[in-house]
Short mmCIF file of C-alpha atoms and ligand atoms in Angstrom, two decimals:
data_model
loop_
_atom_site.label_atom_id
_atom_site.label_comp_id
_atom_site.label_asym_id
_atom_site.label_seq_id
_atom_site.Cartn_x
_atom_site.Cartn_y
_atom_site.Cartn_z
CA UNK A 323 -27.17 -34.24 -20.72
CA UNK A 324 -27.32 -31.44 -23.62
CA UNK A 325 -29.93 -28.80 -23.78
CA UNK A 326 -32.26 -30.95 -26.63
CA UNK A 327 -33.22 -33.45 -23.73
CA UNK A 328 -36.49 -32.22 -22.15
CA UNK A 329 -34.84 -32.15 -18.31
CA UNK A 330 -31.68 -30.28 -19.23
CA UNK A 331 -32.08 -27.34 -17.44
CA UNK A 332 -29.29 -25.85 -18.89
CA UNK A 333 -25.92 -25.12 -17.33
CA UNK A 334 -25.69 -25.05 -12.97
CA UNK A 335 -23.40 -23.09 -11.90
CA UNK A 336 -22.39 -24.39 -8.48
CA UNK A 337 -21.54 -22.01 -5.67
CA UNK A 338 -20.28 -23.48 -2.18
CA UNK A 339 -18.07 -26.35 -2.88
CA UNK A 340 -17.67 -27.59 1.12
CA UNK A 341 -18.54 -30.23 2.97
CA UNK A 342 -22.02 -30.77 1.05
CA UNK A 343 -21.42 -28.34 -1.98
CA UNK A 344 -18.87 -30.59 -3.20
CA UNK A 345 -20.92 -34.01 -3.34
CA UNK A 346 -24.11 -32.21 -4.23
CA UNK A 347 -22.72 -31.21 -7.38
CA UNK A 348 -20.58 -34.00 -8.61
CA UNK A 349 -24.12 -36.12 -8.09
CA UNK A 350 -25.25 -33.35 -10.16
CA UNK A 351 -22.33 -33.76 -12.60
CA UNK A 352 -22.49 -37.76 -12.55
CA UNK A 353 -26.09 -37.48 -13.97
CA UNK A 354 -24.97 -36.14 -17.18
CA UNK A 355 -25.73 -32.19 -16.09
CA UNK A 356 -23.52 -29.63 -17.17
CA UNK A 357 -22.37 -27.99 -14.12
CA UNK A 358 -19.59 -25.34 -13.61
CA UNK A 359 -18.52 -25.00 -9.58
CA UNK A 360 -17.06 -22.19 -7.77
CA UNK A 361 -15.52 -21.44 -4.20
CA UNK A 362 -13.78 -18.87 -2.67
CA UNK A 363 -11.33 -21.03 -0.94
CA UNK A 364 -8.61 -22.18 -3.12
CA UNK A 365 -9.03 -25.95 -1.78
CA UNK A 366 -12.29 -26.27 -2.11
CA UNK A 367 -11.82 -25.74 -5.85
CA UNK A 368 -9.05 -28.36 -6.01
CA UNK A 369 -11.00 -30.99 -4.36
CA UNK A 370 -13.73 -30.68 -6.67
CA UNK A 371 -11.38 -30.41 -9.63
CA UNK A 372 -9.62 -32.94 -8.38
CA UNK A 373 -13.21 -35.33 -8.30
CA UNK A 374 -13.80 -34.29 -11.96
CA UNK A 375 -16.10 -31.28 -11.59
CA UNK A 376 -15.35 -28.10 -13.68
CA UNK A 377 -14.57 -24.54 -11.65
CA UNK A 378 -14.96 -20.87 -12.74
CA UNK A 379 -12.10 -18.59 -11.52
CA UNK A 380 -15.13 -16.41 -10.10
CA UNK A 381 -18.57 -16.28 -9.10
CA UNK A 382 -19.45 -14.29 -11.99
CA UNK A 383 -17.39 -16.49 -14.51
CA UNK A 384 -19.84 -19.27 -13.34
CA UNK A 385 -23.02 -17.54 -13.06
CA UNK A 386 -22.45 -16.23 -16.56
CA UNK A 387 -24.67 -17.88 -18.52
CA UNK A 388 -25.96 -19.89 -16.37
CA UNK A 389 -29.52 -21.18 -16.25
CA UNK A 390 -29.77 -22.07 -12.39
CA UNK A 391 -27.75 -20.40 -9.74
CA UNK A 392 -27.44 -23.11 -6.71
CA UNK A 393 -25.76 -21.90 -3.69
CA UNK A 394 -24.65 -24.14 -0.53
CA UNK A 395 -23.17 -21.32 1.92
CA UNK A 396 -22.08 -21.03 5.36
CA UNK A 397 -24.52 -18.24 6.03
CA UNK A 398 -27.10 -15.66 4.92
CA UNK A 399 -24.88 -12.90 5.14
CA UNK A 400 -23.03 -14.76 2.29
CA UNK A 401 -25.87 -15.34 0.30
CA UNK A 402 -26.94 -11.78 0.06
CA UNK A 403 -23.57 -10.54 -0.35
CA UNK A 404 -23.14 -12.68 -2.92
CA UNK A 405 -26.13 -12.37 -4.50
CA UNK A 406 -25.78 -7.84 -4.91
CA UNK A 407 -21.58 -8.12 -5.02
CA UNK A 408 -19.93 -6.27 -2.71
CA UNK A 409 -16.70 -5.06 -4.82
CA UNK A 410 -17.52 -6.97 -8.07
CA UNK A 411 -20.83 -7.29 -9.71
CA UNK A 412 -23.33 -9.37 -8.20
CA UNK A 413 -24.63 -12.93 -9.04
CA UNK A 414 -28.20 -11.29 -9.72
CA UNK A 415 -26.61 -8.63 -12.20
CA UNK A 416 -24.29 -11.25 -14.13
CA UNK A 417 -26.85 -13.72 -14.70
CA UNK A 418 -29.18 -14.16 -17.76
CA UNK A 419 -32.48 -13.08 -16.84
CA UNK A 420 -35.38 -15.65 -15.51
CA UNK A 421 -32.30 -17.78 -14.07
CA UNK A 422 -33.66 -20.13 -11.11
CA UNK A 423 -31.64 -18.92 -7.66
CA UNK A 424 -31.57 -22.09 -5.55
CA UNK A 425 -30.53 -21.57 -2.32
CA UNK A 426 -29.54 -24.91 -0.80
CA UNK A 427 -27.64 -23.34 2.45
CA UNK A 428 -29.54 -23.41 6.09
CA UNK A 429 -30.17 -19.51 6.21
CA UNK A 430 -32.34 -16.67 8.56
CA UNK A 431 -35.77 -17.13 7.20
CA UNK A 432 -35.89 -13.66 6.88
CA UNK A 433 -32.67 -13.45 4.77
CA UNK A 434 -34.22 -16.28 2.23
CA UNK A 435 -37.31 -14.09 1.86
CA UNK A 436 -35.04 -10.87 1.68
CA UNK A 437 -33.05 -12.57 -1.17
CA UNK A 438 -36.09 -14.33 -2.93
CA UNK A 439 -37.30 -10.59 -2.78
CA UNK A 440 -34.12 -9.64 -4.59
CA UNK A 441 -33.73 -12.06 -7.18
CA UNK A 442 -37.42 -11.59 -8.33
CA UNK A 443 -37.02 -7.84 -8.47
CA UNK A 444 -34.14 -8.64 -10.64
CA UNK A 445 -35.99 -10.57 -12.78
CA UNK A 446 -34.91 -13.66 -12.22
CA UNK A 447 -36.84 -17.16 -10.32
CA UNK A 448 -35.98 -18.09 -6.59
CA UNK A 449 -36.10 -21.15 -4.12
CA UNK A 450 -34.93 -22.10 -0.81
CA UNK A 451 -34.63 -25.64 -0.38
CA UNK A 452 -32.02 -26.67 2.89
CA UNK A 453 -31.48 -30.15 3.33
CA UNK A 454 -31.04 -32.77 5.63
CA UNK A 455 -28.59 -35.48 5.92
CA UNK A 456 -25.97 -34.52 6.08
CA UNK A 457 -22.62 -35.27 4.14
CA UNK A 458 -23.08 -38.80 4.09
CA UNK A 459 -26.99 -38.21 2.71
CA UNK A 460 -24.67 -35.48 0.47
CA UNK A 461 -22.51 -37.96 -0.74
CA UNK A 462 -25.27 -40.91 -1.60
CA UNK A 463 -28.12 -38.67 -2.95
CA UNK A 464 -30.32 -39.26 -0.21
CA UNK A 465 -30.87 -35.90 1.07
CA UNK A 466 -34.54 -34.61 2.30
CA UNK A 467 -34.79 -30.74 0.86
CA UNK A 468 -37.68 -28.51 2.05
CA UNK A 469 -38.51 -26.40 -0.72
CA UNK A 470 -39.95 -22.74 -0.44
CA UNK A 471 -40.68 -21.90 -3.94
CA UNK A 472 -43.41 -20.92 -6.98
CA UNK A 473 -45.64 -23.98 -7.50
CA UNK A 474 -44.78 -22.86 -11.53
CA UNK A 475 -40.97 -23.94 -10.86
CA UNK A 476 -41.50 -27.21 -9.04
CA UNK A 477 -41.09 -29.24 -12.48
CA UNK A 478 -37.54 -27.54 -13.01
CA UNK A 479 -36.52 -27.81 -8.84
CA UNK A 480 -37.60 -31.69 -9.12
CA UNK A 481 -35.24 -32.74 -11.84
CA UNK A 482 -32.60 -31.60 -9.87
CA UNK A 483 -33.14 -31.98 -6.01
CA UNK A 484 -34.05 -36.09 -7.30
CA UNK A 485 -30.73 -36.72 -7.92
CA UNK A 486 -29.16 -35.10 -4.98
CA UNK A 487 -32.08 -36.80 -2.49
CA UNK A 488 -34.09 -39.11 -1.97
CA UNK A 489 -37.63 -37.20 -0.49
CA UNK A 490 -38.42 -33.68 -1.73
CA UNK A 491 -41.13 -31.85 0.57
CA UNK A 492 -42.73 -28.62 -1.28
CA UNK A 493 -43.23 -26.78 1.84
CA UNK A 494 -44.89 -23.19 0.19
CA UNK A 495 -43.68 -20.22 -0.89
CA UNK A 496 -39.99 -18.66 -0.75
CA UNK A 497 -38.61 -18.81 2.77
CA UNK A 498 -40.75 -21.91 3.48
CA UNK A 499 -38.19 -24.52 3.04
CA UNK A 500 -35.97 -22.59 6.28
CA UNK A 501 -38.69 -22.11 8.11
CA UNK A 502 -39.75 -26.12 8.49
CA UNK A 503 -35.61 -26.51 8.41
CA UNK A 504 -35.79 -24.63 11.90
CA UNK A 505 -39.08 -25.69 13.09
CA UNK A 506 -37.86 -29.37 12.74
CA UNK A 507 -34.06 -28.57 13.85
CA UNK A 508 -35.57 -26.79 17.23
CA UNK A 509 -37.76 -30.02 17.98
CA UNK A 510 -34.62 -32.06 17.42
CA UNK A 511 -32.15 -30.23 19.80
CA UNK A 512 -34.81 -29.85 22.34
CA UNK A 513 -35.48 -33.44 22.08
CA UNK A 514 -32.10 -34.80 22.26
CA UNK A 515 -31.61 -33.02 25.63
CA UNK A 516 -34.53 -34.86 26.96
CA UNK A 517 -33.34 -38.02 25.66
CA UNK A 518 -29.80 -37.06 27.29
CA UNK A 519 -31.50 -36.32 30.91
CA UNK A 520 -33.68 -39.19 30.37
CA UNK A 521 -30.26 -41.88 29.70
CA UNK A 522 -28.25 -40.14 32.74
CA UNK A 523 -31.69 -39.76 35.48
CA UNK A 524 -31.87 -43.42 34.40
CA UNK A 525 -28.37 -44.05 35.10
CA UNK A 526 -28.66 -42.61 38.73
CA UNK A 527 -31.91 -44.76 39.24
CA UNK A 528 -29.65 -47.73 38.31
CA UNK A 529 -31.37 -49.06 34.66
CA UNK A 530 -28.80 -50.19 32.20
CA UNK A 531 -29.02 -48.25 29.16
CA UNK A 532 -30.60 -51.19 27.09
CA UNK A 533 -33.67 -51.62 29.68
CA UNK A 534 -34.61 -47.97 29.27
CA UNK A 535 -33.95 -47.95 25.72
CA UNK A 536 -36.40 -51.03 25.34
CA UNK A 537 -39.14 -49.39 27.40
CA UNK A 538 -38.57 -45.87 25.55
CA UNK A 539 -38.34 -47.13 21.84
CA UNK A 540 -41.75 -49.07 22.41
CA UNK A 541 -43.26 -46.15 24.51
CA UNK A 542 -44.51 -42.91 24.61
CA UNK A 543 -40.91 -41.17 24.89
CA UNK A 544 -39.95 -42.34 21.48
CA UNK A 545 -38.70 -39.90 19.28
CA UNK A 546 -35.54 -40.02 16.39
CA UNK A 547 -33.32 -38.71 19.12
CA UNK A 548 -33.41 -42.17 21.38
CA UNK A 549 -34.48 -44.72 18.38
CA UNK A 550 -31.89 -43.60 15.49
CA UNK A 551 -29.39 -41.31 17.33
CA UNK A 552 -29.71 -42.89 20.77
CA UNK A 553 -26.77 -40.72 22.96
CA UNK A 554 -25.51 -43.75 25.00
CA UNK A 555 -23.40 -46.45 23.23
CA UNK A 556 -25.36 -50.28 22.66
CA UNK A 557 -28.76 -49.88 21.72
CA UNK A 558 -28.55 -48.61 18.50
CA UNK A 559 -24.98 -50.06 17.27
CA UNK A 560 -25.69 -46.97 14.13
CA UNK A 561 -25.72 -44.16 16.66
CA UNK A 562 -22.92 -41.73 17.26
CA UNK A 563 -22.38 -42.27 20.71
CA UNK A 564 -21.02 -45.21 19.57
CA UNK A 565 -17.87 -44.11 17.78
CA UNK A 566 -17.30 -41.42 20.73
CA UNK A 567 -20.06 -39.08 19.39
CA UNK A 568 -17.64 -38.55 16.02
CA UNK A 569 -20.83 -36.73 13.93
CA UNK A 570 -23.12 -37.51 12.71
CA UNK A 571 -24.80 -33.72 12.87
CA UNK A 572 -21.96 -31.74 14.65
CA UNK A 573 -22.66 -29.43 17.69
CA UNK A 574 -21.43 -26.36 15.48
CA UNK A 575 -24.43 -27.13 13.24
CA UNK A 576 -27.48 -27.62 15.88
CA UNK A 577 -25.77 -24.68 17.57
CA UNK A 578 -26.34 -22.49 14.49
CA UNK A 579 -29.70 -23.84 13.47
CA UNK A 580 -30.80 -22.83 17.07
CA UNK A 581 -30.01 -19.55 16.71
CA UNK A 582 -31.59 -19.20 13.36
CA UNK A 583 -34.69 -20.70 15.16
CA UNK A 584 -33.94 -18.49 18.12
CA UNK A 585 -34.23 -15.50 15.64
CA UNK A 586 -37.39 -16.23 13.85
CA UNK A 587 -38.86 -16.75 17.37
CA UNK A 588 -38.13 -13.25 18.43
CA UNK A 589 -38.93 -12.22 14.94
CA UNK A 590 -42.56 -13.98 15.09
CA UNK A 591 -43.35 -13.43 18.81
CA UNK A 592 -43.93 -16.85 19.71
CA UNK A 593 -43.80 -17.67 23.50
CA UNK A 594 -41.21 -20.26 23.35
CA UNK A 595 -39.13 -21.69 26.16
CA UNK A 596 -37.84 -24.97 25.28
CA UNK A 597 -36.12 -23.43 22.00
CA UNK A 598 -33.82 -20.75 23.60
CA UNK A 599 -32.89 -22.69 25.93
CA UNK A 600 -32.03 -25.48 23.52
CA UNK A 601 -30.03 -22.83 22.19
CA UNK A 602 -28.20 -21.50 24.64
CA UNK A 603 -27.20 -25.31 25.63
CA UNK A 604 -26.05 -25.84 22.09
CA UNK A 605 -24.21 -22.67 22.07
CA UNK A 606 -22.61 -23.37 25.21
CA UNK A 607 -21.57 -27.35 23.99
CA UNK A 608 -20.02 -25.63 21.10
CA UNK A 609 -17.80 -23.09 22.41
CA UNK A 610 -16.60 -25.92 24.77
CA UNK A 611 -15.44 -28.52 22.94
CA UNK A 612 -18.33 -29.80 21.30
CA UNK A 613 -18.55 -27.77 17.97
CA UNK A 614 -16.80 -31.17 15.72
CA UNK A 615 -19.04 -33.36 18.42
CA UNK A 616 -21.86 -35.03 17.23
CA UNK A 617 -24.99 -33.00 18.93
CA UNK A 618 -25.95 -36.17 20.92
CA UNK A 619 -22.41 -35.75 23.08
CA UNK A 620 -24.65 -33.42 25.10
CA UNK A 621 -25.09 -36.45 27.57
CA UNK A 622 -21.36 -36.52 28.48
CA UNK A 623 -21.95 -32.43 29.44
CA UNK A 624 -25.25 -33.60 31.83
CA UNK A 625 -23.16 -36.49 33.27
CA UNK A 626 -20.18 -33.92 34.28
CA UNK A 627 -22.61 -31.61 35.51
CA UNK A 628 -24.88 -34.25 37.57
CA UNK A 629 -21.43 -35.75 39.25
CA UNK A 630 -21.65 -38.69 37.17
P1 NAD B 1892 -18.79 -25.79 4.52
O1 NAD B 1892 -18.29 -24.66 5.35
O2 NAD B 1892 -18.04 -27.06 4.47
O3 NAD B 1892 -18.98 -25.29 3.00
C1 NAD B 1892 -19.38 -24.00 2.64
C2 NAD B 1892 -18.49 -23.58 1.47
O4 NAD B 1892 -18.95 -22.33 0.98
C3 NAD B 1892 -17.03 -23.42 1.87
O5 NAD B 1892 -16.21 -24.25 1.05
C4 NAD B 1892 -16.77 -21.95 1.62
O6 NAD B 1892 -15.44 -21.66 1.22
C5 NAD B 1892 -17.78 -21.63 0.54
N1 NAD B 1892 -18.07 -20.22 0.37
C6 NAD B 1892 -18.22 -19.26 1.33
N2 NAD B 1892 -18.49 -18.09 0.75
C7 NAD B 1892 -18.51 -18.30 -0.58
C8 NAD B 1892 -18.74 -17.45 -1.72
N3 NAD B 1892 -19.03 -16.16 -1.58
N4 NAD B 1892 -18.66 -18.00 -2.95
C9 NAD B 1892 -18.38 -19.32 -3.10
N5 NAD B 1892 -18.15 -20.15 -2.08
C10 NAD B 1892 -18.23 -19.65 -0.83
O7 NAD B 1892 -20.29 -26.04 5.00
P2 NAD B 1892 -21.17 -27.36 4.72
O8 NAD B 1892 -21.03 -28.30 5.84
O9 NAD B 1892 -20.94 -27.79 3.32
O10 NAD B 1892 -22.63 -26.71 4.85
C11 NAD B 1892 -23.17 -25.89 3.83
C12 NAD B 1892 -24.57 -25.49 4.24
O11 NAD B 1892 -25.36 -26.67 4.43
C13 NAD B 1892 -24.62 -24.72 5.56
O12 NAD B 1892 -25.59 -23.70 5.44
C14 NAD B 1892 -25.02 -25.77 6.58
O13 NAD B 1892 -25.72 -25.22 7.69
C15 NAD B 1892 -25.91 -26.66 5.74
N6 NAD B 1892 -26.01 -28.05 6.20
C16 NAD B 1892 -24.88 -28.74 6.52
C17 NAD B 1892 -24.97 -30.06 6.96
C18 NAD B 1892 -23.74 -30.85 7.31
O14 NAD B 1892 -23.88 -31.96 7.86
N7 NAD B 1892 -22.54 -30.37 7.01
C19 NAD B 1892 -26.23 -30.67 7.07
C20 NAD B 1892 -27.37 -29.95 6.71
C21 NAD B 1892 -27.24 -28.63 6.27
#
């Protein structure tokens, strides 16, 4: 793609080449856009290299001249350091002016806001849009972003999130995308613990797993967590628990989208139970042995702790 056709947007530089950074932008690169990638860990830049995507030797070298900024990070904390510099010059200072930051990265609501805040006081455009998926949505193109952004930059965010996924939701302004990221991640980790009790009280009451799958799939219990991610092994051949909860969505990940969900409870003041302790659960499953888990392996922690 060159910068005559109508939805070249210019050169991407690509920050975060990891687990999702990497496929995101070779998608990116396989669709004809010009993309330069970048990532502080040594690897990470060979394995991209290595699957035909050009690297900067810095952040800056990338961001130099580009037109959008995308960034898939660990963290927040990254992201805003990233985006002033700490010891080197910033992202926001380096790049042309009215360049689009896309944050991709599951981040604090707050922190997308603060650095949406940044980035237009800079002068540039800004838009959260996390994803789920996962790496294998990463590596097909069949992501789902939630986008946080101007209504005026939709056009621009579209040409590229379509190639990356499959179902783009514009969810509002900046920070909007993380906040129905958490909202949705909360309902899923408190949901998969009630699917979790709901598989091992049925397993003391004597039902096989496929009778009380059969009853919940068709009933009122049925959510993604027992239809598409079912925890026990047999009703849904698909499901992690199947493959000895290999992930899937790993406990280290629900773990830390709980306790961005935990913060912008405290932050907002709503009178949540369900969610901190969801938290806390996850937190726990992590630290134990759980963090490379699929999330849905919190049925074998109930079982130990019910005596099963
Ligand atoms: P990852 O740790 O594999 O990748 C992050 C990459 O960012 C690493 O390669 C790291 O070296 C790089 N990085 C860190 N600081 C950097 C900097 N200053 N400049 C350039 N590169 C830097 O993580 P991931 O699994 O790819 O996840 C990325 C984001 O996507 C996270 O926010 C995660 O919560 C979110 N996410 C992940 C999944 C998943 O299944 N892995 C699913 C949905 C959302």
């Amino acid at each position: 793609m060159t910068e005559t056709t109508p939805a070249a947007p210019g050169r991407i530089a690509f920050l975060g080449l990891g687990h999702m950074g990497e496929p995101m932008a070779v998608n990116l690169l396989k669709a004809g856009f010009d993309v330069v990638g970048f990532d502080v860990v040594p690897a990470a830049v060979a394995a991209a290299t290595a699957a035909g995507l050009p690297c900067a030797t810095t952040a800056a070298e990338a961001a130099t001249g580009a037109a959008i900024v995308l960034t898939m990070f660990p963290s927040g904390a990254i992201l805003l350091d990233a985006y002033r510099g700490v010891d080197t010059p910033g992202l926001l200072e380096v790049a042309p002016p009215n360049t689009l930051f896309l944050d991709c990265s599951t981040i604090d609501v707050a922190q997308a806001r603060e650095a949406a805040e940044l980035a237009l006081a800079a002068g540039h455009r800004s838009a959260d849009a996390p994803v789920s998926g996962g790496v294998v949505g990463a590596e097909a193109g069949t992501l789902t972003f939630m986008i946080g952004a101007d209504a005026s930059d939709m056009d621009q965010i579209t040409v590229l999130l379509e190639v990356m996924g499959k179902k783009l939701v514009h969810c509002g302004e900046h920070g909007a995308g993380q906040a129905a990221k958490i909202c949705n991640n909360m309902l899923l980790g408190i949901s998969m613990i009630g699917a979790a009790e709901a598989f091992v009280l049925g397993e003391k009451l004597g039902l096989s797993h496929q009778a009380l799958y059969d009853v919940i799939s068709t009933a009122s219990g049925q959510c993604w967590a027992v239809t598409t991610n079912c925890p026990v092994p047999g009703p849904v051949p698909t499901s992690p628990a199947n493959r000895d909860y290999v992930p899937g969505f790993a406990g280290a990940l629900m773990a830390k989208d709980l306790g961005l969900a935990l913060n912008a409870l405290e932050n907002t003041g709503v009178s949540a139970q369900l969610g901190p302790l969801a938290a806390q659960i996850y937190r726990q499953f992590s630290d134990e042995g759980g963090a490379g888990r699929d999330f849905s392996g919190i049925i074998t922690e109930i079982r130990k702790n019910s005596g099963n």
